[in-house]
Backbone as JSON, one array per atom type, in Angstrom:
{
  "sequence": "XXXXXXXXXXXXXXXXXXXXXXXXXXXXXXXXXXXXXXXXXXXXXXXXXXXXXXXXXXXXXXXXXXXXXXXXXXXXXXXXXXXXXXXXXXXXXXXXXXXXXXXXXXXXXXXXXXXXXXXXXXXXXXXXXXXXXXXXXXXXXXXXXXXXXXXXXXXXXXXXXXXXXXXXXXXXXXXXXXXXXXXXXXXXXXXXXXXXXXXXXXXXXXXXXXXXXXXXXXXXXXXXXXXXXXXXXXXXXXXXXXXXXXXXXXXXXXXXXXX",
  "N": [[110.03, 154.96, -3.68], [108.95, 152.18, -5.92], [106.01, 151.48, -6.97], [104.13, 148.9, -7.91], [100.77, 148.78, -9.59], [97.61, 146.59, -10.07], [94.73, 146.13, -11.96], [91.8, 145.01, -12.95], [90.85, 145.5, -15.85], [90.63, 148.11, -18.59], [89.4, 150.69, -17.95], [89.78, 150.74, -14.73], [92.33, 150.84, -14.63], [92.51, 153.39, -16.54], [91.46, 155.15, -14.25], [93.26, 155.37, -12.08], [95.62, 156.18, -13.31], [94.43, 158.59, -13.66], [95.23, 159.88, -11.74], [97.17, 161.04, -11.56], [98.0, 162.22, -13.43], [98.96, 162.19, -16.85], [99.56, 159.4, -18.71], [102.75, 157.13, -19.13], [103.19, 155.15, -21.64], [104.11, 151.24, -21.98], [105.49, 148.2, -22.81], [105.25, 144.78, -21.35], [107.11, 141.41, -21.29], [105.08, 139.04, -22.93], [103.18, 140.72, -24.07], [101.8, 142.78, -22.37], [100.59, 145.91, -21.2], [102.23, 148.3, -20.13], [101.18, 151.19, -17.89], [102.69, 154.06, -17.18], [102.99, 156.19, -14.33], [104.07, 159.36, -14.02], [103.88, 161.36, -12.58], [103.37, 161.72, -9.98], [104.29, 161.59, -6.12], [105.41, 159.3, -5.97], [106.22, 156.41, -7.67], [104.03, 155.13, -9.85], [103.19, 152.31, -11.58], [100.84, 151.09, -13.76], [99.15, 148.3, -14.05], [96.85, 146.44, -15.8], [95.76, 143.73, -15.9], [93.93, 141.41, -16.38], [90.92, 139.81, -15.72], [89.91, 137.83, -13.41], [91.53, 135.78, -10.89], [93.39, 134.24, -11.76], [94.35, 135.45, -14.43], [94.99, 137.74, -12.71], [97.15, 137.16, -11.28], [99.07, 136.04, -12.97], [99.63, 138.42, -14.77], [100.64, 140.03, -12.72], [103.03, 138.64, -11.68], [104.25, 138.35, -13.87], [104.79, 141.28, -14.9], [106.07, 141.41, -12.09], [108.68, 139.97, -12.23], [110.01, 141.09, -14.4], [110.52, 143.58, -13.78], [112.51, 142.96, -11.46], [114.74, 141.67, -12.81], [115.84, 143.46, -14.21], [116.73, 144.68, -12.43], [115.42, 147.16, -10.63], [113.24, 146.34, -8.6], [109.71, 146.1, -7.38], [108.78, 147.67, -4.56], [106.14, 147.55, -3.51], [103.19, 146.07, -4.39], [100.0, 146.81, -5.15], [96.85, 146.12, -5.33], [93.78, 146.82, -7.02], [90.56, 148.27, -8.18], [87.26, 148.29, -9.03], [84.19, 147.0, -6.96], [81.77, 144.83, -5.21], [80.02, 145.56, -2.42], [79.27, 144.63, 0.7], [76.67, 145.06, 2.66], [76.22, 146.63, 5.78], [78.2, 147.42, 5.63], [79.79, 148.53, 3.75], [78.66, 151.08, 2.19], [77.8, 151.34, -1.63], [79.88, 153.52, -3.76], [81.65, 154.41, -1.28], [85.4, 153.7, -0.02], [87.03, 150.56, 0.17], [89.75, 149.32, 2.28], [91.7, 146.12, 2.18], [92.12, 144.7, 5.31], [92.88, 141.87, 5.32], [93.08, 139.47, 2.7], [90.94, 137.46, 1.06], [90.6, 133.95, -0.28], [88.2, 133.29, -1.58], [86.55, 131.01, -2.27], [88.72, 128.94, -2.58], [88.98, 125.72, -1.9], [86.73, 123.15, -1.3], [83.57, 121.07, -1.52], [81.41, 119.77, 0.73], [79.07, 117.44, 2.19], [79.02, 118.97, 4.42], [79.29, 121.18, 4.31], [81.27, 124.05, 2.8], [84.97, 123.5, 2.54], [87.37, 125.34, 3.02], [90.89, 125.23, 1.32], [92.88, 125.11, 2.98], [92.34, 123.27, 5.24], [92.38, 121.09, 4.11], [94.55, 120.12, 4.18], [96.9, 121.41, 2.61], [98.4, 124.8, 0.98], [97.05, 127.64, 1.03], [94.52, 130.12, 2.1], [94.79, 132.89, 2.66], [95.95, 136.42, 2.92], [97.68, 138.79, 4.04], [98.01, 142.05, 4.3], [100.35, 144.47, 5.42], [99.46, 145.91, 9.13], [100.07, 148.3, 10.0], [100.17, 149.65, 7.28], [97.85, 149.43, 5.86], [96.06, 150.84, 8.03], [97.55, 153.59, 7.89], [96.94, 153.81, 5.17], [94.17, 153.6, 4.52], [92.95, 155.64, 6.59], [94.32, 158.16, 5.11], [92.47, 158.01, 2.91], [90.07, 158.23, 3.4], [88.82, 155.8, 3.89], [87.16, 152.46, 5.0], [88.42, 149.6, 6.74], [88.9, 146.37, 6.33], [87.66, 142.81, 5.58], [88.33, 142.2, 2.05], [87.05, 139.57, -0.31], [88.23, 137.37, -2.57], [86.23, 135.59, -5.65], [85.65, 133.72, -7.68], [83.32, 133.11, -9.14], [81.1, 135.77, -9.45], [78.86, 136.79, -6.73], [75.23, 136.29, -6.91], [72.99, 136.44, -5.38], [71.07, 136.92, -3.05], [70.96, 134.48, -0.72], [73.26, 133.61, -1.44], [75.07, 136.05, -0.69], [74.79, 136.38, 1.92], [76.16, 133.62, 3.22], [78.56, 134.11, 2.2], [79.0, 136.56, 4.18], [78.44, 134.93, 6.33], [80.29, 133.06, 6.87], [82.88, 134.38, 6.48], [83.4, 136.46, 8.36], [83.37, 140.01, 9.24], [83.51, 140.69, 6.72], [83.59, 143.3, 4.01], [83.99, 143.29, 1.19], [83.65, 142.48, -2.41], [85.99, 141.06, -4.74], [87.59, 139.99, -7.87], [90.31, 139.7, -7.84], [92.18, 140.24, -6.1], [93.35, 138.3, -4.67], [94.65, 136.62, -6.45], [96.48, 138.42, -7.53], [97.69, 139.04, -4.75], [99.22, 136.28, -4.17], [101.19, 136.25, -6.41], [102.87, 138.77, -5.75], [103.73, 137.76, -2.63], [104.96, 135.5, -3.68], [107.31, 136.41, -4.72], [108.4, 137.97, -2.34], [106.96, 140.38, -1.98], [105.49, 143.2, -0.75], [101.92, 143.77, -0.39], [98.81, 144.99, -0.8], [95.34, 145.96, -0.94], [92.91, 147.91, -2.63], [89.56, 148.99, -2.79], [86.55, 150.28, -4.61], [83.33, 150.86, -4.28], [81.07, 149.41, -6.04], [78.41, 148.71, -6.35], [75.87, 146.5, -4.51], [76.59, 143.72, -3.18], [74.94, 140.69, -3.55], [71.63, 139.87, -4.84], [71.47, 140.53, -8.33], [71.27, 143.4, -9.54], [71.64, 145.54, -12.19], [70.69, 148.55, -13.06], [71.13, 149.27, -9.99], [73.82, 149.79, -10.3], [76.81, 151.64, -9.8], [78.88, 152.39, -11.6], [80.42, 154.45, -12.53], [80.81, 156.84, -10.86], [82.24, 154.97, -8.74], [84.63, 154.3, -10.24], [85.6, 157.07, -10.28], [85.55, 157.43, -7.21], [87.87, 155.74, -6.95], [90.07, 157.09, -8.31], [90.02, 159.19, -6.76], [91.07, 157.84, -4.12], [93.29, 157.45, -4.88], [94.73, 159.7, -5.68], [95.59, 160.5, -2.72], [97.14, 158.34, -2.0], [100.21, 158.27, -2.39], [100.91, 159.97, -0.03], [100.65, 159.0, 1.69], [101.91, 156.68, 2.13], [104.62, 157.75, 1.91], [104.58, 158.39, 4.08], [104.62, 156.68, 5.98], [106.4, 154.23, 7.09], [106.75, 151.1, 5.06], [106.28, 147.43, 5.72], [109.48, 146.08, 4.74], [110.55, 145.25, 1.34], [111.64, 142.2, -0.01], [113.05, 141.25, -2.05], [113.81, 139.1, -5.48], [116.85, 137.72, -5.77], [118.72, 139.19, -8.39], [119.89, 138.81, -11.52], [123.54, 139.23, -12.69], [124.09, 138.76, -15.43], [122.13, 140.6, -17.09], [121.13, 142.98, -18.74], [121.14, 146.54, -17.2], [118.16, 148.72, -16.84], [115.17, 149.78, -18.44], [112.85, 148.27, -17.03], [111.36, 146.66, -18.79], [112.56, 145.6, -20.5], [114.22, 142.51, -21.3], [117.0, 141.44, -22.27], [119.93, 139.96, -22.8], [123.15, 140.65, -21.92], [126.02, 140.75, -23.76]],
  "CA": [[109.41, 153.63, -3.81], [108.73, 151.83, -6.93], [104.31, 150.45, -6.79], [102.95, 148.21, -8.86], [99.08, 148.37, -9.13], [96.92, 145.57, -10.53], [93.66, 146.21, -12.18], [91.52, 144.08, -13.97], [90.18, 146.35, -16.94], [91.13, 149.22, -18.36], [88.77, 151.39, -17.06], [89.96, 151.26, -13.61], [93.69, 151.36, -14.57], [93.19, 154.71, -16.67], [90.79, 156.18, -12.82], [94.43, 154.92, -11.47], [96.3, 156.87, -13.67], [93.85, 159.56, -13.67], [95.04, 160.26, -10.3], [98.38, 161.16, -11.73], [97.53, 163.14, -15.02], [99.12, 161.62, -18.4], [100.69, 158.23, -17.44], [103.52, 156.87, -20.47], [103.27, 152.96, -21.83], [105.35, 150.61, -21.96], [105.04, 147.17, -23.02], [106.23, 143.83, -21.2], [107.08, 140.52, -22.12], [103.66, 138.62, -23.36], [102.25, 141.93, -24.35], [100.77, 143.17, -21.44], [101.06, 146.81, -21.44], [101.98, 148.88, -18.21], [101.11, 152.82, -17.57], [103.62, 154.7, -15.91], [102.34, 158.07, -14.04], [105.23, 160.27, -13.23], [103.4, 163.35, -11.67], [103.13, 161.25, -7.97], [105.96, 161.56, -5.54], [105.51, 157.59, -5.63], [106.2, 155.77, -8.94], [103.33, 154.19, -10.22], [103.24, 151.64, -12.41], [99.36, 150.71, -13.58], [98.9, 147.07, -15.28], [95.47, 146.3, -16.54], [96.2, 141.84, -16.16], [92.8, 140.62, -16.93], [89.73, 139.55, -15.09], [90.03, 136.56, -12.43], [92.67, 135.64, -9.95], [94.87, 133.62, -12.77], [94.91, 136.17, -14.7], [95.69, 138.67, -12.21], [98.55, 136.33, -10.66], [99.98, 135.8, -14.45], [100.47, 139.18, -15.31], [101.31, 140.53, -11.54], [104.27, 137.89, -11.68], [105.49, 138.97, -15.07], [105.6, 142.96, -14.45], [107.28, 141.75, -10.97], [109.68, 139.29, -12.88], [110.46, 142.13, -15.62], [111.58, 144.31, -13.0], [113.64, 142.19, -10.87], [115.97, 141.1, -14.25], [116.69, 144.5, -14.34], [117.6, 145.64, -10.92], [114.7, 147.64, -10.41], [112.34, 145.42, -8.18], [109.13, 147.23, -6.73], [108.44, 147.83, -3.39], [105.09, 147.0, -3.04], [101.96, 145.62, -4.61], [98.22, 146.59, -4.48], [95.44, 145.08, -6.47], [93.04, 147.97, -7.18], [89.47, 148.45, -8.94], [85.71, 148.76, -8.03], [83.97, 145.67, -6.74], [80.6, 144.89, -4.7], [80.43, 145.53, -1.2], [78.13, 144.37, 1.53], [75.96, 145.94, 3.64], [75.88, 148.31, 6.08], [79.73, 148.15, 6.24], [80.3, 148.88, 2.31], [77.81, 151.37, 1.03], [77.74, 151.87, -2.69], [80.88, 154.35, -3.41], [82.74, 154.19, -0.48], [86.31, 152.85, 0.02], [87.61, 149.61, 1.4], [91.25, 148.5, 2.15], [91.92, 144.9, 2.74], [93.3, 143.92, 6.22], [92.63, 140.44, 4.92], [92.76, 139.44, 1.23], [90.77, 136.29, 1.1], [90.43, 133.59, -1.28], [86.13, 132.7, -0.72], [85.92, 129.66, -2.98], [89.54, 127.71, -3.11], [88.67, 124.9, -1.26], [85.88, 121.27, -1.44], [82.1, 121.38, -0.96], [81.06, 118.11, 1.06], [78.28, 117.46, 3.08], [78.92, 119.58, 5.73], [79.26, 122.25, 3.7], [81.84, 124.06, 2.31], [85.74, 123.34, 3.74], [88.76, 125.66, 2.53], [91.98, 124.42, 1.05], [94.0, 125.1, 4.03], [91.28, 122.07, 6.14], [92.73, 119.62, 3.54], [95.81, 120.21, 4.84], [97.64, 122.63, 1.68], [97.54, 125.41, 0.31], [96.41, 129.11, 1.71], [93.16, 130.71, 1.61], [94.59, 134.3, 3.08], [97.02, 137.2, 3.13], [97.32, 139.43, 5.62], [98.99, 143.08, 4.21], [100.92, 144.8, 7.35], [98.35, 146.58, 9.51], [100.39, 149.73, 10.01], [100.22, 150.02, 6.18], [96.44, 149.2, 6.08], [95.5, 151.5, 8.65], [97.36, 155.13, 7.08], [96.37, 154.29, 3.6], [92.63, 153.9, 5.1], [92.98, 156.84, 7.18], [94.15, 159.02, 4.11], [91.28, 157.96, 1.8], [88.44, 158.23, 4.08], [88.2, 154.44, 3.75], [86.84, 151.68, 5.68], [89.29, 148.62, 6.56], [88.32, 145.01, 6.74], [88.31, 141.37, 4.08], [87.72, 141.37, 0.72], [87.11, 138.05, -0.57], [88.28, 136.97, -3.83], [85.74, 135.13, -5.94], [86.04, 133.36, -9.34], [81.96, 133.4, -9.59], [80.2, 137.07, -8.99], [77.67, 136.81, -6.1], [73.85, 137.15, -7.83], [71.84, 136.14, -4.74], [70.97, 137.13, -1.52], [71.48, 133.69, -0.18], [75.23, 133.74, -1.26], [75.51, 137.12, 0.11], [74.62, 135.45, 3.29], [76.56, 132.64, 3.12], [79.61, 134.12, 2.1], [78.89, 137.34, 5.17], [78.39, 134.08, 7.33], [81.69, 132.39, 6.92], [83.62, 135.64, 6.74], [83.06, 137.81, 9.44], [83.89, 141.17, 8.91], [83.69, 141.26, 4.97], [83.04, 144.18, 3.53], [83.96, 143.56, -0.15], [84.18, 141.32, -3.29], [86.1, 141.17, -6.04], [87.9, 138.78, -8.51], [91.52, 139.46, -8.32], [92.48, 140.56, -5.27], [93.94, 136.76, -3.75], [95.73, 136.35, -7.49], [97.58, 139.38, -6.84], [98.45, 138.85, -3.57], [100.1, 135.37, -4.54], [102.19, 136.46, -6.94], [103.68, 139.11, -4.68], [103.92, 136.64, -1.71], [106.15, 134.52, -4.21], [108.17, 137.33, -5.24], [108.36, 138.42, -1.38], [107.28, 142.11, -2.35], [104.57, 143.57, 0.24], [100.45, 144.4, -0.82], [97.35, 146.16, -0.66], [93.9, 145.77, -1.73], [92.18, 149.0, -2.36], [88.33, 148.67, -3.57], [85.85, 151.17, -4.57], [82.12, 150.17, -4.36], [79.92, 150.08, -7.26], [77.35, 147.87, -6.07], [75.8, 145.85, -3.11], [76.87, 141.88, -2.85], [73.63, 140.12, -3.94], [70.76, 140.15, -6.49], [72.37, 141.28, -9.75], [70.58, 144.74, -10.11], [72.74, 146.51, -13.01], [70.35, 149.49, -12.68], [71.27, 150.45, -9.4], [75.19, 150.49, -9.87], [77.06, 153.45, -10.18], [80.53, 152.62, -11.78], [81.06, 156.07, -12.56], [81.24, 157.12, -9.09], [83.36, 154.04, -8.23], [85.52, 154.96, -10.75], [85.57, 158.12, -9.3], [86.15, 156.82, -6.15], [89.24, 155.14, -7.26], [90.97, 158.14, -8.74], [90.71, 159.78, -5.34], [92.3, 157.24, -3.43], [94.83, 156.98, -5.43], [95.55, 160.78, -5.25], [96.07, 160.22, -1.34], [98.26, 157.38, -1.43], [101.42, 158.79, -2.47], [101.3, 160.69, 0.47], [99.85, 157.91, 3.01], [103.08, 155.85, 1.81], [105.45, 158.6, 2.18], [104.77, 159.34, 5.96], [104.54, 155.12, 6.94], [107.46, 153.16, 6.47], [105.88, 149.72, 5.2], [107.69, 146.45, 5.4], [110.83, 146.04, 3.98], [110.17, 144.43, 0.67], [112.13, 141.54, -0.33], [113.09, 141.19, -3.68], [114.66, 137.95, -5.38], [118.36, 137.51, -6.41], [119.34, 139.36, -9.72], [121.54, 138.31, -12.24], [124.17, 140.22, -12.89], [124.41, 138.94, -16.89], [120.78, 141.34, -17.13], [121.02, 144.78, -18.86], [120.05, 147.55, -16.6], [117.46, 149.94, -17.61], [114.22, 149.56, -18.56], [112.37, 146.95, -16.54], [110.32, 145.89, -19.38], [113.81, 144.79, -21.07], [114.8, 141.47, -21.05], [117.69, 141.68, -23.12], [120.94, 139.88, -22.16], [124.28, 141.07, -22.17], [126.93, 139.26, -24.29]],
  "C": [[108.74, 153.49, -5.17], [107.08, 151.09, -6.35], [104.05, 149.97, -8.14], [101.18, 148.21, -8.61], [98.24, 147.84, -10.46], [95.88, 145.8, -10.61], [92.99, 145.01, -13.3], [91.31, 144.55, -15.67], [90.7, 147.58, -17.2], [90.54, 150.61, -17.78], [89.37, 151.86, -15.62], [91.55, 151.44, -13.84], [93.84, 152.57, -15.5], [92.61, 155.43, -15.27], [92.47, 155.78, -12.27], [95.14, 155.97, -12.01], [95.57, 158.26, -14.39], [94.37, 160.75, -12.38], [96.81, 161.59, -10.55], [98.68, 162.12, -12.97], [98.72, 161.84, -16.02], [100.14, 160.56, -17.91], [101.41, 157.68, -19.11], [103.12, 155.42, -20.54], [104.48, 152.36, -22.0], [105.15, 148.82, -21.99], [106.16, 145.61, -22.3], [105.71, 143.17, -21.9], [105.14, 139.6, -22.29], [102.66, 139.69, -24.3], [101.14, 142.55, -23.59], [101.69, 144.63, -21.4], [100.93, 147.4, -19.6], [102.37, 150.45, -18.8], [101.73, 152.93, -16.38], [103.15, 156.08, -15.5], [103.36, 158.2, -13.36], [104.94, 161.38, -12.65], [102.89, 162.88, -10.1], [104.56, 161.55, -7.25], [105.98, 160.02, -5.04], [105.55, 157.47, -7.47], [105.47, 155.1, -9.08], [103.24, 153.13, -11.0], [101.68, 150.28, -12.8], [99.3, 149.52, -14.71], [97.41, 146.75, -15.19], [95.74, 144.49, -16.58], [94.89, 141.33, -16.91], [91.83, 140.31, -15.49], [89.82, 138.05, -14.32], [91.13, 136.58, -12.14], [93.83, 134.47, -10.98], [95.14, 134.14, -13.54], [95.9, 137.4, -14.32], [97.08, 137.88, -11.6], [99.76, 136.3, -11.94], [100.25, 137.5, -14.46], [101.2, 140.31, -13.94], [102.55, 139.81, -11.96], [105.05, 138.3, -12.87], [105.8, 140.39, -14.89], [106.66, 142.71, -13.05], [108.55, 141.16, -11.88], [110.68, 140.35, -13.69], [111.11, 143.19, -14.7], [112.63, 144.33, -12.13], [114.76, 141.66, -11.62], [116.37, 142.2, -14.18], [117.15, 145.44, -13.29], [116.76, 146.48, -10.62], [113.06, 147.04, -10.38], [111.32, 146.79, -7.64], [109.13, 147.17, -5.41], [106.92, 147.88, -2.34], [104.32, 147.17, -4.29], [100.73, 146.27, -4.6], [97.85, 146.79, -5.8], [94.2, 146.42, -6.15], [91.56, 147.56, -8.07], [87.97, 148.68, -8.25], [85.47, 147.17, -7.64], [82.86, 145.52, -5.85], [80.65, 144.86, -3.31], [79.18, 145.06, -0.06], [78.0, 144.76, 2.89], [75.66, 145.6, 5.14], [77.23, 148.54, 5.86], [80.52, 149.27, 4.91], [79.43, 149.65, 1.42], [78.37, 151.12, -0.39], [78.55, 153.32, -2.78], [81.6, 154.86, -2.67], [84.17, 153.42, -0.95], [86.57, 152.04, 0.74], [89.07, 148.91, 1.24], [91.58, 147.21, 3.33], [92.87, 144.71, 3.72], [93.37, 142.27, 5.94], [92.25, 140.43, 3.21], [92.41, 137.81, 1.18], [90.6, 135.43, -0.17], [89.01, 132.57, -0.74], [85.86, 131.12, -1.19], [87.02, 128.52, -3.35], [88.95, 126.91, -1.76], [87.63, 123.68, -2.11], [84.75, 121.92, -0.95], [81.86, 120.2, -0.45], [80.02, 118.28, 1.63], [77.87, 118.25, 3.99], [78.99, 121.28, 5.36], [80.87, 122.44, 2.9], [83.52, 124.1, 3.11], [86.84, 124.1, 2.76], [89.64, 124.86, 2.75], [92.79, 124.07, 2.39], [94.01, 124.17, 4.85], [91.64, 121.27, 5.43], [93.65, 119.38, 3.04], [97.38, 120.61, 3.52], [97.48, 123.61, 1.41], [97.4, 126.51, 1.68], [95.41, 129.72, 1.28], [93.59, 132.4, 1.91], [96.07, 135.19, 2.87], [96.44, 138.36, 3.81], [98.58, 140.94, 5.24], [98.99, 143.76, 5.91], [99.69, 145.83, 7.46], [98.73, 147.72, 9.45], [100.15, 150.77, 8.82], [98.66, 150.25, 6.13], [96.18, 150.69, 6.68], [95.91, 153.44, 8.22], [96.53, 154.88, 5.37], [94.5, 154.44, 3.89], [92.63, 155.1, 5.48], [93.05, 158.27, 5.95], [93.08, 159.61, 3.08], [90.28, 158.19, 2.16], [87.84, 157.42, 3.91], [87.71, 153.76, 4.94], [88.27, 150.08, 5.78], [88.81, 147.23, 6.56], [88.69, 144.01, 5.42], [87.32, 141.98, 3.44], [88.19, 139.8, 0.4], [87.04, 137.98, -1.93], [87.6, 135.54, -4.53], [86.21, 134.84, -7.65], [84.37, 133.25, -10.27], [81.45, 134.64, -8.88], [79.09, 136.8, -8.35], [76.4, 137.34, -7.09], [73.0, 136.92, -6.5], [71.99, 136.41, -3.38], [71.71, 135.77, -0.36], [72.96, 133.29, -0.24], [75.62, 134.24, -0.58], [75.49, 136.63, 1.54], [75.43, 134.46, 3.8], [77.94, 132.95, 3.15], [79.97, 135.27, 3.56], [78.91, 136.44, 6.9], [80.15, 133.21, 7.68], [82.91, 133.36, 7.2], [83.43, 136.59, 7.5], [83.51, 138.37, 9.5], [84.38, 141.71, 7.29], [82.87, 142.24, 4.55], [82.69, 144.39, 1.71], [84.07, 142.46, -0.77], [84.57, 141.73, -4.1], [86.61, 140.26, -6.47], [89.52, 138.71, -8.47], [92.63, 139.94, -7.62], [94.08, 139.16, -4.75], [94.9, 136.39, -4.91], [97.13, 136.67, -7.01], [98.85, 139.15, -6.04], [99.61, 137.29, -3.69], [100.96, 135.62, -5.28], [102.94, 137.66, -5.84], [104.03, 138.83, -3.81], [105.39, 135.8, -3.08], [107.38, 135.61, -4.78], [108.84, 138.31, -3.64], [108.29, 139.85, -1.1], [105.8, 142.3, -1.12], [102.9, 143.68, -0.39], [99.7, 144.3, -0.24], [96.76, 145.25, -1.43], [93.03, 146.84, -1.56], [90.85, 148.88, -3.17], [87.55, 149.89, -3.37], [84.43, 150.68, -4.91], [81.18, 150.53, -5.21], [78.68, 149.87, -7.34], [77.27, 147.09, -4.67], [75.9, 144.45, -3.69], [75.57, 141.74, -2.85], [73.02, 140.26, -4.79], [71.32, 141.28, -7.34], [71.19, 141.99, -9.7], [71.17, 145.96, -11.04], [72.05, 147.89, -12.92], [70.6, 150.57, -11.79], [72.97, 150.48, -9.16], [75.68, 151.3, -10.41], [78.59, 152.99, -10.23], [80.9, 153.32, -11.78], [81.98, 156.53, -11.26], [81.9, 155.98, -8.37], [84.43, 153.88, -8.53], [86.43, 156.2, -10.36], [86.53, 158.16, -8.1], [88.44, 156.69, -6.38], [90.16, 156.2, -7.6], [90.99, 159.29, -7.54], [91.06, 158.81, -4.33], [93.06, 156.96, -4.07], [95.55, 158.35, -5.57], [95.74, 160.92, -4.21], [97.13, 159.07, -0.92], [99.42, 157.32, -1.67], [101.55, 159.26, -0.74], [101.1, 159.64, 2.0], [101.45, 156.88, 2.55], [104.14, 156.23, 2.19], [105.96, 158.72, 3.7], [104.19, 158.11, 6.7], [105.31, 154.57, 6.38], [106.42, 151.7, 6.45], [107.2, 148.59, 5.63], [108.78, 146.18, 4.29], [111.08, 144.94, 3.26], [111.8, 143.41, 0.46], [112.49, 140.56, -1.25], [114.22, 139.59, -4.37], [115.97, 138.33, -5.96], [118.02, 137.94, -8.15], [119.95, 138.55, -10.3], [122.03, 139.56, -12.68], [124.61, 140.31, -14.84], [122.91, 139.31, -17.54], [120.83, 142.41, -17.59], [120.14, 145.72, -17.75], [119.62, 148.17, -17.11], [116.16, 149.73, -17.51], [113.77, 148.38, -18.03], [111.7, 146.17, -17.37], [111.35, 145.28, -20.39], [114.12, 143.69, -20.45], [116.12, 141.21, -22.07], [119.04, 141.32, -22.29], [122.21, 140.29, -22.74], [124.82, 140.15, -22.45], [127.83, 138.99, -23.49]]
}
């Protein structure tokens, strides 16, 4: 199996390919660069997109695109990095893998409060990776399972934290680029994850007491367990779009047509 995994920064995509020792580059189209770690018995393939869910959707869709031209589509997805988690379910450096990848803030604010897209009748607020998958890659990592909720503003206040713990029941995590992700692989019909490592608690911005390090950390040991949590669970059976056949094979990050 060919993985793509989606980070925002580079930070968490070298703890990604930390997991793997010395990962090669390789540049697609736009100039977004992707690390390959060949020392997994899974093929990694670690892109660094950018920070918010349109960035992560833009450069998810081009590494998938780039590899589907060349006959070598992946086989699944997951959106990776640290991200804030809320309490009791999400200490500070724990893991959490999304049975729900939500999107917290597409939607209208009216009167009544706030109403997701899906209530004004388009549009999806959720994805839903397969549970069977969910539940070994949790199991491997010594994670926790439950929603992250993808935000385009970073919780600072208790009363958010509240607010957003109130609407979502059973959220454990936030981050920014989770729900991107997941849309571009949804349109590409390839499978994903959401694996988060906790650097901080959801609420009052306290930069003092987070501990990227150790979320960092984090991250580079679940990601040395999930080769093997992949291996020994068949996931769903990705579904990749129509080739062309006037496409050079080879390198996925080639776009280069044959005369």
């Amino acid at each position: 199996m060919r993985v793509l995994v989606v980070t925002a920064v580079a930070a968490e995509r070298d703890a990604v390919c930390a997991a793997a020792g010395p990962c090669d580059g390789a540049t697609l189209p736009g100039g977004h660069e992707l690390r390959r770690a060949a020392g997994l018995p899974v093929a990694l393939d670690v892109l660094a997109a950018g920070v918010g869910p349109a960035a992560a959707a833009a450069g998810t869709a081009t590494a998938l695109t780039a590899a589907a031209l060349v006959g070598q589509p992946y086989g699944l997805v997951v959106s990776a990095g640290i991200g804030g988690g809320f309490s009791p379910g999400a200490p500070v450096g724990s893991v959490v893998v999304a049975d729900a990848i939500v999107a917290a803030d597409l939607g209208a604010e009216t009167p009544d409060g706030f109403v997701p897209v899906t209530e004004l009748g388009f549009g999806t607020v959720v994805h839903r990776p397969d549970p069977a998958l969910v539940r070994a890659v949790a199991a491997a990592a010594g994670a926790v399972a439950g929603t992250v909720v993808t935000v385009s503003t970073v919780t600072g206040s208790a009363a958010r934290a509240a607010e957003l713990a109130e609407r979502h029941p059973g959220v454990l995590a936030e981050a920014m680029e989770g729900f991107g992700v997941a849309e571009a692989a949804a349109a590409h019909g390839v499978p994903v994850l959401e694996i988060r490592t906790v650097s901080n608690a959801v609420g009052p911005r306290d930069r003092a007491a987070w501990r990227i390090g150790d979320a960092l950390a984090a991250l580079t040991g679940a990601f040395q367990t999930l080769p093997g949590a992949l291996t020994a669970t068949p996931g769903p059976a990705p579904e990749p779009p129509p080739r062309s056949p006037s496409l050079t094979r080879g390198d996925p990050t080639s776009l280069r047509r044959t005369p």
